[in-house]
Amino acid sequence: MRVAFLNPQGNFDPADSFLTEHPDFGGQLVYVKEVSLALARMGVQVDIFTRQIDDPDWPGLASPIDAYNQCGDSLRIVRIPFGGTRFLEKEKLWPHLPSFVDGIRKFYGADVPDYLTAHYADGGYSAALLQHATGLGFTFTGHSLGAQKLDKLGMTETNFPEWEKRFHFAQRIDAERLAMQRADTIITSTGQERREQYGHTLYQGAVDPGDDGRFRVIAPGVNSTIFTDLLHDEDKASHDILETRCGDYDGPFVIVSSRLDAKKNIGGVVEAWTGSAELNRTAYLALFVRGLDDPFNELGRLPAAEQEVLRPILERIDAAGLRDRVRFFNIQSQRDLAAAYRFFARRGSVFALTSFYEPFGLAPIEAAACGLAVVATRNGGPSEIFDDGSAVLVDPEDATSIAAGLADALARADDLGIRGKHRVLSRYTWDQTAREYLLTMEDNLARERPLLPVAPLDAEDRIRAYLNARN
Ligand code: F6P
C-alpha cells in the first residue's frame, strides 16, 4: 500500500527543529509524523507532502526530499515549491494551493499512490483538487475547524472585515466544506469533536454529523518510547540541571507547558495558583517557556503575540509576591520534555492544561504517560479521554474550579499518576492510531463511493448570515 499525506502548512524535518515554535508547527505536525512513522513500520510506503521553504529564518526545510532516519526509504518528506521560497503562515497559503497540487502530480507522474490522507483545511482542499484530477480517494482530518475558531475569536458583523482579512475564514470554511463533502471518511479524535464541531451551522449541507458512514473516531496517541515513566540513561544530565534550578525546594510543582497562546488559558492556572495561599504553599509553579531562560528579563525577545500572553502572567506573579516560588524552564525538545515530566512526577507534581477548548489534548496524555497526575479542561477531548476519572477535569473559565482541581490532584498525585499512565498506554498509542487509519483506507479502497455533487463556494455569505442570525 502506498499512501500520501497532504500537509501544506508548517514543515517536517528529521530533527523536529521548529516544533511548537509557531502555531503552524504545532500538534498537527506531531500527529502526521507519528501516524506516518507507525504506518511505515507496518510496511506501508508513505510520502508526507509539504511546502519547500528556503528561508534563512527557517533553515533545514529546503531540500526537495528528506527522510526520518529510522525509516529509510519507506517514509519520505516531499517538499513541493509553491508560493515563493520564504516561510508563509498557513493563512497566506490559500492562493498557492493549486500549485502545490500541480507539484504533487508532477512528482508522481503516472505512478500515483493508492490513497491520500488530508490534514487541516488546506490539506483537505488540496486533496479535493487532487481527487478531481486523479480520482484518488482520501480521508480528511480537520484538526481544528474554522467555524469554532471564528466563534472563539468572538467574530461579529462589525469585526468581520478585519478578522476576515487576517484569517481568510471564507476560504477556509469553503475548503473545509469541500473536503467534508469529497472525503470518503472524516476522521475525528473524539465523538465530541464529531458532534460539536461538524454539527456547526456553517457546515450544514456539507456533512451530517449523525451519518455514521462518513465518520470514524480515531484517537491520536503518544510516542511511548519518549513519553514513558521509565528513567532513560540520558535523564541524569537533565535531572541534575532541574535539581539545581529547584534549589533547596524538593516539593511538588504545578506544571504548565503549553504554547503561549491565549486559547491555552495559562493565565487561568496562574490566577488559580496565585489566588490560593494553600495551593502556592503546597506546590511551586513551573512554567515551560521555550526559548527563554529568564522571562522576567527577556520578555522582549518573544514575538509580540506571545509577549501579550506572558506579560499579564508575569505581572500577576509579581503582584502576588510569588516570584521566588516560580521556576521557568526552557525545554528544547520532546526528549527533554519527557525527562522533565519524569523528574517532576517523582515529586508528586501535577500537570495542568486548562485551555478554553481543547479539540483533543495530546499534551495531557504525554504528561500522563510519564506518570504525572493531570488536571485538564473539561471542554473538549480531555473529558472523553479521562472519562474513567484518571485525571481531574475543571472548568477553565472559573479560577475557583481550577484551584480546587489542582488541590485535589496534588493530594492524590501518586494514585492519579498510576491511573493516568495505564489509561494512556491501554488506549492512546500511535500504533493503534495508524492501524485504524490503515483499516479505514483499506475499507475505502474496497468499496465504490459515488462522488457527491459539489455545492457552491458560498462560505462568505454563510458566515454573514450566521453572524446576523446570532445578533
Ligand atoms: O497543531 C494543531 C493545530 O490545530 C493545527 O492543526 C493548526 O495549525 C493549529 O493548531 C490551529 O490552527 P487554527 O488556530 O487556525 O485553528
CSV table of C-alpha atoms and ligand atoms in Angstrom, one decimal:
chain,number,residue,atom,x,y,z
A,1,MET,CA,0.0,0.0,0.0
A,2,ARG,CA,1.3,3.5,-0.9
A,3,VAL,CA,-0.2,6.5,0.9
A,4,ALA,CA,0.3,10.3,0.6
A,5,PHE,CA,-0.2,12.6,3.5
A,6,LEU,CA,-1.1,16.2,2.4
A,7,ASN,CA,0.1,18.8,4.9
A,8,PRO,CA,0.9,22.0,3.2
A,9,GLN,CA,1.4,24.2,6.3
A,10,GLY,CA,4.4,24.1,8.7
A,11,ASN,CA,7.1,21.6,7.7
A,12,PHE,CA,8.8,18.5,8.8
A,13,ASP,CA,12.4,17.7,9.4
A,14,PRO,CA,14.2,14.7,11.0
A,15,ALA,CA,15.3,16.8,14.0
A,16,ASP,CA,11.9,18.3,14.6
A,17,SER,CA,13.7,21.6,14.7
A,18,PHE,CA,10.8,24.0,15.0
A,19,LEU,CA,8.1,22.0,16.7
A,20,THR,CA,5.8,24.3,18.9
A,21,GLU,CA,7.8,27.4,17.8
A,22,HIS,CA,4.9,28.7,15.7
A,23,PRO,CA,1.2,27.7,15.6
A,24,ASP,CA,1.8,26.1,12.2
A,25,PHE,CA,4.4,23.9,13.7
A,26,GLY,CA,2.1,22.5,16.4
A,27,GLY,CA,0.4,19.3,17.4
A,28,GLN,CA,-0.7,18.6,13.8
A,29,LEU,CA,2.9,18.0,12.7
A,30,VAL,CA,3.5,15.6,15.6
A,31,TYR,CA,0.2,13.8,14.6
A,32,VAL,CA,1.1,13.5,10.9
A,33,LYS,CA,4.7,12.4,11.6
A,34,GLU,CA,3.8,9.8,14.2
A,35,VAL,CA,0.9,8.2,12.2
A,36,SER,CA,3.3,8.2,9.1
A,37,LEU,CA,6.1,6.6,11.1
A,38,ALA,CA,3.8,3.9,12.6
A,39,LEU,CA,2.3,3.2,9.1
A,40,ALA,CA,5.8,2.9,7.7
A,41,ARG,CA,6.7,0.4,10.5
A,42,MET,CA,3.7,-1.6,9.3
A,43,GLY,CA,5.1,-1.9,5.8
A,44,VAL,CA,3.1,1.0,4.2
A,45,GLN,CA,5.1,3.2,1.8
A,46,VAL,CA,4.4,6.8,3.0
A,47,ASP,CA,5.1,10.2,1.5
A,48,ILE,CA,4.4,13.4,3.5
A,49,PHE,CA,3.8,16.3,1.1
A,50,THR,CA,4.5,19.7,2.5
A,51,ARG,CA,6.0,23.0,1.3
A,52,GLN,CA,9.6,23.7,0.4
A,53,ILE,CA,10.9,26.6,2.4
A,54,ASP,CA,14.2,28.2,1.6
A,55,ASP,CA,14.4,30.9,4.3
A,56,PRO,CA,17.4,31.7,6.5
A,57,ASP,CA,15.0,32.2,9.4
A,58,TRP,CA,13.7,28.6,8.9
A,59,PRO,CA,16.8,26.6,8.0
A,60,GLY,CA,16.7,22.9,7.1
A,61,LEU,CA,13.5,22.9,5.1
A,62,ALA,CA,14.8,23.5,1.6
A,63,SER,CA,15.8,20.1,0.2
A,64,PRO,CA,13.1,18.6,-2.0
A,65,ILE,CA,13.3,15.2,-0.3
A,66,ASP,CA,14.0,14.3,3.2
A,67,ALA,CA,13.6,11.3,5.5
A,68,TYR,CA,13.2,10.3,9.1
A,69,ASN,CA,16.4,8.4,9.9
A,70,GLN,CA,14.7,5.4,11.4
A,71,CYS,CA,12.6,4.7,8.3
A,72,GLY,CA,14.9,4.7,5.3
A,73,ASP,CA,13.0,4.8,2.1
A,74,SER,CA,9.7,3.8,3.4
A,75,LEU,CA,8.8,7.3,4.6
A,76,ARG,CA,9.7,10.3,2.5
A,77,ILE,CA,9.1,14.0,3.4
A,78,VAL,CA,8.5,15.6,0.0
A,79,ARG,CA,8.8,19.4,-0.2
A,80,ILE,CA,7.0,21.0,-3.1
A,81,PRO,CA,8.0,24.5,-4.1
A,82,PHE,CA,5.0,26.9,-4.2
A,83,GLY,CA,4.1,30.4,-3.1
A,84,GLY,CA,7.8,31.6,-3.2
A,85,THR,CA,10.6,30.5,-1.1
A,86,ARG,CA,10.1,32.2,2.2
A,87,PHE,CA,8.1,30.8,5.1
A,88,LEU,CA,4.4,31.7,4.8
A,89,GLU,CA,1.8,31.4,7.5
A,90,LYS,CA,-0.9,28.9,6.8
A,91,GLU,CA,-3.5,31.8,6.3
A,92,LYS,CA,-1.4,33.0,3.3
A,93,LEU,CA,-1.2,29.7,1.5
A,94,TRP,CA,-4.7,29.7,0.0
A,95,PRO,CA,-4.0,31.2,-3.4
A,96,HIS,CA,-1.0,28.9,-3.9
A,97,LEU,CA,-2.5,25.5,-3.1
A,98,PRO,CA,-3.3,24.7,-6.8
A,99,SER,CA,0.5,24.9,-7.4
A,100,PHE,CA,1.0,22.6,-4.5
A,101,VAL,CA,-1.3,20.1,-6.1
A,102,ASP,CA,0.4,20.5,-9.5
A,103,GLY,CA,3.7,19.8,-7.9
A,104,ILE,CA,2.4,16.6,-6.3
A,105,ARG,CA,1.1,15.5,-9.7
A,106,LYS,CA,4.4,16.2,-11.4
A,107,PHE,CA,6.3,14.4,-8.6
A,108,TYR,CA,4.3,11.2,-9.2
A,109,GLY,CA,3.6,11.4,-12.9
A,110,ALA,CA,1.5,8.3,-13.8
A,111,ASP,CA,2.7,6.3,-10.8
A,112,VAL,CA,0.2,7.7,-8.3
A,113,PRO,CA,-0.1,6.2,-4.8
A,114,ASP,CA,-3.1,4.1,-3.7
A,115,TYR,CA,-4.7,6.6,-1.3
A,116,LEU,CA,-4.5,10.1,0.2
A,117,THR,CA,-5.0,11.4,3.7
A,118,ALA,CA,-5.5,15.1,4.1
A,119,HIS,CA,-4.8,17.3,7.2
A,120,TYR,CA,-6.4,20.6,8.2
A,121,ALA,CA,-8.5,22.7,5.8
A,122,ASP,CA,-5.5,23.4,3.5
A,123,GLY,CA,-4.7,19.7,3.1
A,124,GLY,CA,-8.4,18.9,2.6
A,125,TYR,CA,-8.7,21.5,-0.1
A,126,SER,CA,-5.6,20.1,-1.8
A,127,ALA,CA,-6.9,16.6,-1.6
A,128,ALA,CA,-10.2,17.6,-3.2
A,129,LEU,CA,-8.3,19.1,-6.1
A,130,LEU,CA,-6.1,16.1,-6.4
A,131,GLN,CA,-9.1,13.8,-6.3
A,132,HIS,CA,-10.7,15.8,-9.1
A,133,ALA,CA,-7.5,15.4,-11.2
A,134,THR,CA,-6.7,11.7,-10.4
A,135,GLY,CA,-9.8,10.0,-8.9
A,136,LEU,CA,-7.8,9.1,-5.8
A,137,GLY,CA,-9.9,8.7,-2.6
A,138,PHE,CA,-9.0,10.5,0.6
A,139,THR,CA,-9.6,10.8,4.3
A,140,PHE,CA,-9.9,14.2,5.9
A,141,THR,CA,-8.7,15.1,9.4
A,142,GLY,CA,-9.7,18.7,10.2
A,143,HIS,CA,-7.5,19.1,13.4
A,144,SER,CA,-9.1,22.5,14.1
A,145,LEU,CA,-12.1,23.9,12.2
A,146,GLY,CA,-12.6,27.4,11.1
A,147,ALA,CA,-16.2,27.7,12.5
A,148,GLN,CA,-15.0,27.1,16.0
A,149,LYS,CA,-12.1,29.5,15.7
A,150,LEU,CA,-14.4,32.2,14.4
A,151,ASP,CA,-16.7,31.6,17.4
A,152,LYS,CA,-13.8,31.6,19.9
A,153,LEU,CA,-12.4,34.8,18.4
A,154,GLY,CA,-15.7,36.5,19.0
A,155,MET,CA,-16.4,37.4,15.4
A,156,THR,CA,-19.2,39.8,14.8
A,157,GLU,CA,-20.7,41.5,11.8
A,158,THR,CA,-18.6,44.6,12.8
A,159,ASN,CA,-15.2,42.9,13.1
A,160,PHE,CA,-15.9,40.5,10.3
A,161,PRO,CA,-13.9,42.5,7.6
A,162,GLU,CA,-10.9,42.9,9.9
A,163,TRP,CA,-10.8,39.2,11.0
A,164,GLU,CA,-11.5,38.0,7.5
A,165,LYS,CA,-8.6,40.0,6.1
A,166,ARG,CA,-6.3,38.4,8.6
A,167,PHE,CA,-7.6,34.8,8.8
A,168,HIS,CA,-9.4,34.2,5.5
A,169,PHE,CA,-12.3,32.4,7.1
A,170,ALA,CA,-14.4,32.3,3.9
A,171,GLN,CA,-11.7,30.5,2.0
A,172,ARG,CA,-11.0,28.2,5.0
A,173,ILE,CA,-14.7,27.3,5.5
A,174,ASP,CA,-15.3,26.8,1.8
A,175,ALA,CA,-12.2,24.5,1.8
A,176,GLU,CA,-13.5,22.6,4.8
A,177,ARG,CA,-16.9,22.2,3.3
A,178,LEU,CA,-15.4,20.9,0.1
A,179,ALA,CA,-13.2,18.4,1.9
A,180,MET,CA,-16.1,17.2,4.1
A,181,GLN,CA,-18.2,16.6,1.0
A,182,ARG,CA,-15.5,14.8,-1.0
A,183,ALA,CA,-13.7,12.8,1.6
A,184,ASP,CA,-14.5,9.1,1.9
A,185,THR,CA,-14.1,9.3,5.6
A,186,ILE,CA,-13.8,12.2,8.0
A,187,ILE,CA,-11.5,11.3,10.9
A,188,THR,CA,-12.1,12.9,14.3
A,189,SER,CA,-10.2,12.4,17.5
A,190,THR,CA,-13.3,12.1,19.7
A,191,GLY,CA,-17.0,11.6,19.4
A,192,GLN,CA,-17.4,15.0,20.9
A,193,GLU,CA,-15.4,16.6,18.1
A,194,ARG,CA,-17.6,14.9,15.5
A,195,ARG,CA,-20.8,16.0,17.1
A,196,GLU,CA,-19.9,19.5,18.2
A,197,GLN,CA,-17.5,20.7,15.6
A,198,TYR,CA,-19.0,19.1,12.5
A,199,GLY,CA,-22.5,19.9,13.7
A,200,HIS,CA,-21.8,23.7,13.4
A,201,THR,CA,-24.3,25.7,11.4
A,202,LEU,CA,-21.5,26.7,9.0
A,203,TYR,CA,-21.1,23.0,7.9
A,204,GLN,CA,-24.8,22.3,7.3
A,205,GLY,CA,-25.4,20.9,3.9
A,206,ALA,CA,-21.7,19.8,3.6
A,207,VAL,CA,-21.8,17.0,6.2
A,208,ASP,CA,-24.3,15.4,8.6
A,209,PRO,CA,-22.5,14.6,11.9
A,210,GLY,CA,-25.1,11.9,12.6
A,211,ASP,CA,-24.1,10.0,9.4
A,212,ASP,CA,-22.0,7.0,10.7
A,213,GLY,CA,-20.9,6.1,7.2
A,214,ARG,CA,-19.0,9.4,6.8
A,215,PHE,CA,-17.0,9.4,10.1
A,216,ARG,CA,-14.5,7.4,12.0
A,217,VAL,CA,-13.3,8.3,15.5
A,218,ILE,CA,-9.6,7.5,15.7
A,219,ALA,CA,-7.8,8.8,18.7
A,220,PRO,CA,-4.2,10.1,18.4
A,221,GLY,CA,-1.5,8.5,20.6
A,222,VAL,CA,1.7,9.2,22.5
A,223,ASN,CA,5.2,8.3,21.4
A,224,SER,CA,5.6,5.8,24.1
A,225,THR,CA,9.3,5.4,23.7
A,226,ILE,CA,9.8,9.1,24.5
A,227,PHE,CA,6.9,9.6,26.9
A,228,THR,CA,7.3,6.9,29.4
A,229,ASP,CA,7.7,6.9,33.2
A,230,LEU,CA,10.8,4.7,32.9
A,231,LEU,CA,14.0,6.6,33.5
A,232,HIS,CA,16.3,6.9,30.5
A,233,ASP,CA,20.1,6.9,30.6
A,234,GLU,CA,20.2,10.5,29.4
A,235,ASP,CA,17.8,11.7,32.1
A,236,LYS,CA,20.6,12.1,34.6
A,237,ALA,CA,22.1,15.1,33.0
A,238,SER,CA,18.8,17.0,32.6
A,239,HIS,CA,17.6,15.9,36.1
A,240,ASP,CA,20.8,17.4,37.6
A,241,ILE,CA,20.1,20.7,35.8
A,242,LEU,CA,16.4,20.7,37.0
A,243,GLU,CA,17.6,19.8,40.6
A,244,THR,CA,19.9,22.8,40.6
A,245,ARG,CA,17.2,25.1,39.3
A,246,CYS,CA,14.9,23.9,42.1
A,247,GLY,CA,17.5,24.9,44.8
A,248,ASP,CA,16.5,23.9,48.3
A,249,TYR,CA,12.9,23.2,47.3
A,250,ASP,CA,12.2,19.5,47.0
A,251,GLY,CA,8.4,19.5,46.9
A,252,PRO,CA,5.8,19.2,44.1
A,253,PHE,CA,5.1,21.7,41.3
A,254,VAL,CA,2.1,22.7,39.2
A,255,ILE,CA,3.4,22.3,35.7
A,256,VAL,CA,2.3,24.3,32.6
A,257,SER,CA,4.0,23.6,29.3
A,258,SER,CA,1.6,24.9,26.7
A,259,ARG,CA,2.3,27.2,23.8
A,260,LEU,CA,2.0,30.9,24.7
A,261,ASP,CA,-1.4,31.2,23.0
A,262,ALA,CA,-4.4,32.9,24.6
A,263,LYS,CA,-6.7,30.0,24.0
A,264,LYS,CA,-4.5,27.7,26.1
A,265,ASN,CA,-5.5,29.9,29.1
A,266,ILE,CA,-2.2,29.7,31.0
A,267,GLY,CA,-3.4,32.8,32.8
A,268,GLY,CA,-6.3,30.7,34.4
A,269,VAL,CA,-3.8,28.3,36.1
A,270,VAL,CA,-1.7,31.3,37.3
A,271,GLU,CA,-4.8,33.1,38.6
A,272,ALA,CA,-5.8,29.9,40.5
A,273,TRP,CA,-2.4,29.3,41.9
A,274,THR,CA,-1.6,32.9,42.9
A,275,GLY,CA,-5.1,33.3,44.4
A,276,SER,CA,-5.0,30.3,46.7
A,277,ALA,CA,-2.5,30.6,49.6
A,278,GLU,CA,-2.9,26.9,50.4
A,279,LEU,CA,-2.1,26.0,46.8
A,280,ASN,CA,1.0,28.1,46.4
A,281,ARG,CA,2.2,26.9,49.9
A,282,THR,CA,1.8,23.3,48.8
A,283,ALA,CA,3.4,23.5,45.4
A,284,TYR,CA,5.7,25.7,43.4
A,285,LEU,CA,4.7,26.7,39.8
A,286,ALA,CA,6.8,25.6,36.8
A,287,LEU,CA,6.3,27.4,33.5
A,288,PHE,CA,7.9,25.8,30.5
A,289,VAL,CA,8.7,28.7,28.1
A,290,ARG,CA,10.6,27.6,25.0
A,291,GLY,CA,13.4,29.9,24.0
A,292,LEU,CA,13.7,32.0,27.2
A,293,ASP,CA,15.7,31.2,30.4
A,294,ASP,CA,14.5,34.2,32.3
A,295,PRO,CA,11.2,35.7,31.0
A,296,PHE,CA,11.2,38.5,33.6
A,297,ASN,CA,14.2,39.9,32.0
A,298,GLU,CA,13.9,38.6,28.4
A,299,LEU,CA,10.3,39.1,27.6
A,300,GLY,CA,11.1,41.4,24.7
A,301,ARG,CA,12.8,38.5,22.8
A,302,LEU,CA,9.4,36.8,22.3
A,303,PRO,CA,7.1,37.6,19.3
A,304,ALA,CA,4.6,40.3,20.1
A,305,ALA,CA,1.6,37.9,20.4
A,306,GLU,CA,3.4,35.7,22.9
A,307,GLN,CA,4.5,38.7,24.9
A,308,GLU,CA,0.9,39.7,25.2
A,309,VAL,CA,0.1,36.3,26.7
A,310,LEU,CA,3.1,36.2,29.1
A,311,ARG,CA,3.2,39.8,30.3
A,312,PRO,CA,0.0,39.7,32.4
A,313,ILE,CA,1.1,36.3,33.8
A,314,LEU,CA,4.4,37.8,35.0
A,315,GLU,CA,2.6,40.8,36.4
A,316,ARG,CA,0.2,38.6,38.3
A,317,ILE,CA,3.0,36.6,39.8
A,318,ASP,CA,4.8,39.8,40.9
A,319,ALA,CA,1.7,41.4,42.3
A,320,ALA,CA,1.2,38.3,44.4
A,321,GLY,CA,4.8,38.5,45.6
A,322,LEU,CA,5.4,34.9,44.5
A,323,ARG,CA,8.4,35.3,42.1
A,324,ASP,CA,10.5,33.1,44.3
A,325,ARG,CA,8.1,30.2,44.1
A,326,VAL,CA,8.0,30.1,40.3
A,327,ARG,CA,10.6,28.4,38.1
A,328,PHE,CA,10.8,28.9,34.3
A,329,PHE,CA,12.3,26.0,32.2
A,330,ASN,CA,13.5,26.5,28.7
A,331,ILE,CA,12.8,23.0,27.3
A,332,GLN,CA,14.0,22.5,23.8
A,333,SER,CA,13.0,19.0,22.7
A,334,GLN,CA,10.4,16.3,23.2
A,335,ARG,CA,13.0,14.1,24.9
A,336,ASP,CA,13.9,16.9,27.4
A,337,LEU,CA,10.2,17.5,28.0
A,338,ALA,CA,9.6,13.8,28.8
A,339,ALA,CA,12.7,13.8,31.1
A,340,ALA,CA,11.4,16.9,32.9
A,341,TYR,CA,8.0,15.2,33.3
A,342,ARG,CA,9.6,12.2,34.8
A,343,PHE,CA,11.6,14.4,37.2
A,344,PHE,CA,8.5,16.3,38.3
A,345,ALA,CA,6.3,13.1,38.5
A,346,ARG,CA,8.7,11.7,41.1
A,347,ARG,CA,8.0,14.8,43.3
A,348,GLY,CA,4.2,14.2,43.2
A,349,SER,CA,3.7,17.2,40.8
A,350,VAL,CA,0.6,18.0,38.7
A,351,PHE,CA,0.4,18.8,35.0
A,352,ALA,CA,-2.2,21.4,34.1
A,353,LEU,CA,-3.8,22.2,30.8
A,354,THR,CA,-6.8,24.4,31.2
A,355,SER,CA,-7.5,25.6,27.6
A,356,PHE,CA,-10.8,27.2,27.0
A,357,TYR,CA,-11.4,24.4,24.5
A,358,GLU,CA,-9.1,21.6,23.6
A,359,PRO,CA,-10.0,19.6,20.5
A,360,PHE,CA,-8.2,16.5,21.7
A,361,GLY,CA,-5.4,17.1,24.2
A,362,LEU,CA,-2.2,15.4,23.2
A,363,ALA,CA,-0.2,17.3,25.9
A,364,PRO,CA,-2.0,15.8,28.9
A,365,ILE,CA,-1.7,12.2,27.6
A,366,GLU,CA,2.0,12.8,27.1
A,367,ALA,CA,2.3,14.0,30.7
A,368,ALA,CA,0.2,11.1,32.0
A,369,ALA,CA,2.4,8.6,30.1
A,370,CYS,CA,5.3,9.9,32.1
A,371,GLY,CA,3.5,9.3,35.4
A,372,LEU,CA,2.3,12.9,36.1
A,373,ALA,CA,-1.1,13.5,37.6
A,374,VAL,CA,-3.2,15.6,35.2
A,375,VAL,CA,-5.6,18.4,35.6
A,376,ALA,CA,-7.3,19.2,32.3
A,377,THR,CA,-10.0,21.4,30.9
A,378,ARG,CA,-13.4,19.8,30.8
A,379,ASN,CA,-14.1,21.5,27.4
A,380,GLY,CA,-13.3,19.1,24.6
A,381,GLY,CA,-11.2,16.0,24.2
A,382,PRO,CA,-9.9,15.5,27.8
A,383,SER,CA,-13.4,14.9,29.1
A,384,GLU,CA,-13.6,11.8,26.8
A,385,ILE,CA,-10.0,10.7,27.2
A,386,PHE,CA,-10.2,10.7,31.0
A,387,ASP,CA,-13.9,9.8,31.4
A,388,ASP,CA,-12.8,7.0,33.8
A,389,GLY,CA,-11.7,9.5,36.4
A,390,SER,CA,-8.0,9.1,35.7
A,391,ALA,CA,-7.5,12.9,35.6
A,392,VAL,CA,-9.2,15.8,37.3
A,393,LEU,CA,-11.4,17.9,34.9
A,394,VAL,CA,-12.0,21.6,35.6
A,395,ASP,CA,-14.0,24.5,34.2
A,396,PRO,CA,-11.4,26.7,32.5
A,397,GLU,CA,-13.5,29.8,32.8
A,398,ASP,CA,-13.5,29.5,36.6
A,399,ALA,CA,-10.3,30.1,38.7
A,400,THR,CA,-12.0,28.5,41.7
A,401,SER,CA,-12.7,25.3,39.8
A,402,ILE,CA,-9.1,25.2,38.6
A,403,ALA,CA,-7.7,25.8,42.1
A,404,ALA,CA,-9.9,23.1,43.6
A,405,GLY,CA,-8.9,20.7,40.8
A,406,LEU,CA,-5.2,21.4,41.4
A,407,ALA,CA,-5.5,20.9,45.1
A,408,ASP,CA,-7.4,17.7,44.6
A,409,ALA,CA,-4.8,16.3,42.1
A,410,LEU,CA,-1.9,17.3,44.4
A,411,ALA,CA,-3.5,15.5,47.3
A,412,ARG,CA,-3.6,12.2,45.3
A,413,ALA,CA,-0.9,12.7,42.7
A,414,ASP,CA,0.6,9.2,43.1
A,415,ASP,CA,-2.7,7.4,42.5
A,416,LEU,CA,-3.7,9.7,39.6
A,417,GLY,CA,-0.2,9.3,38.1
A,418,ILE,CA,-0.6,5.5,38.0
A,419,ARG,CA,-4.2,5.5,36.7
A,420,GLY,CA,-3.5,8.1,34.1
A,421,LYS,CA,-0.5,6.2,32.8
A,422,HIS,CA,-2.5,3.0,32.5
A,423,ARG,CA,-5.3,4.8,30.7
A,424,VAL,CA,-3.0,6.2,28.1
A,425,LEU,CA,-0.9,3.1,27.4
A,426,SER,CA,-4.0,1.0,27.1
A,427,ARG,CA,-5.8,3.3,24.6
A,428,TYR,CA,-3.6,6.0,23.1
A,429,THR,CA,-0.6,4.8,21.2
A,430,TRP,CA,0.3,5.8,17.6
A,431,ASP,CA,0.5,2.2,16.6
A,432,GLN,CA,-3.2,1.9,17.4
A,433,THR,CA,-4.0,5.2,15.6
A,434,ALA,CA,-2.1,4.0,12.5
A,435,ARG,CA,-3.8,0.6,12.5
A,436,GLU,CA,-7.2,2.4,12.5
A,437,TYR,CA,-6.1,4.6,9.6
A,438,LEU,CA,-4.9,1.6,7.6
A,439,LEU,CA,-8.2,-0.2,8.2
A,440,THR,CA,-10.2,2.9,7.2
A,441,MET,CA,-8.1,3.3,4.0
A,442,GLU,CA,-8.4,-0.4,3.1
A,443,ASP,CA,-12.2,-0.4,3.7
A,444,ASN,CA,-12.5,2.7,1.4
A,445,LEU,CA,-10.4,1.2,-1.3
A,446,ALA,CA,-12.6,-1.9,-1.2
A,447,ARG,CA,-15.8,-0.1,-1.9
A,448,GLU,CA,-17.2,2.2,-4.5
A,449,ARG,CA,-18.3,5.6,-3.4
A,450,PRO,CA,-20.1,7.8,-5.9
A,451,LEU,CA,-18.9,11.4,-5.8
A,452,LEU,CA,-21.5,13.8,-4.5
A,453,PRO,CA,-22.1,16.9,-6.5
A,454,VAL,CA,-20.1,19.9,-5.2
A,455,ALA,CA,-22.0,22.7,-3.6
A,456,PRO,CA,-21.2,26.3,-4.5
A,457,LEU,CA,-18.3,28.1,-2.7
A,458,ASP,CA,-20.5,30.4,-0.7
A,459,ALA,CA,-18.9,30.4,2.8
A,460,GLU,CA,-18.7,34.2,2.9
A,461,ASP,CA,-22.5,34.5,2.5
A,462,ARG,CA,-23.0,31.7,5.1
A,463,ILE,CA,-20.7,33.4,7.6
A,464,ARG,CA,-22.5,36.8,7.2
A,465,ALA,CA,-25.9,35.1,7.6
A,466,TYR,CA,-24.7,33.2,10.6
A,467,LEU,CA,-23.3,36.3,12.3
A,468,ASN,CA,-26.5,38.2,11.5
A,469,ALA,CA,-28.7,35.4,13.0
A,470,ARG,CA,-26.7,35.4,16.2
A,471,ASN,CA,-27.3,39.1,16.9
B,1,F6P,O1,-1.2,21.9,15.6
B,1,F6P,C1,-2.5,21.8,16.0
B,1,F6P,C2,-3.4,22.8,15.2
B,1,F6P,O2,-4.7,22.5,15.5
B,1,F6P,C3,-3.1,22.8,13.7
B,1,F6P,O3,-4.0,21.9,13.1
B,1,F6P,C4,-3.2,24.2,13.3
B,1,F6P,O4,-2.1,24.5,12.7
B,1,F6P,C5,-3.3,25.0,14.6
B,1,F6P,O5,-3.1,24.1,15.6
B,1,F6P,C6,-4.6,25.6,14.8
B,1,F6P,O6,-5.0,26.4,13.8
B,1,F6P,P1,-6.1,27.5,13.9
B,1,F6P,O7,-5.9,28.4,15.0
B,1,F6P,O8,-6.1,28.2,12.6
B,1,F6P,O9,-7.4,26.7,14.0
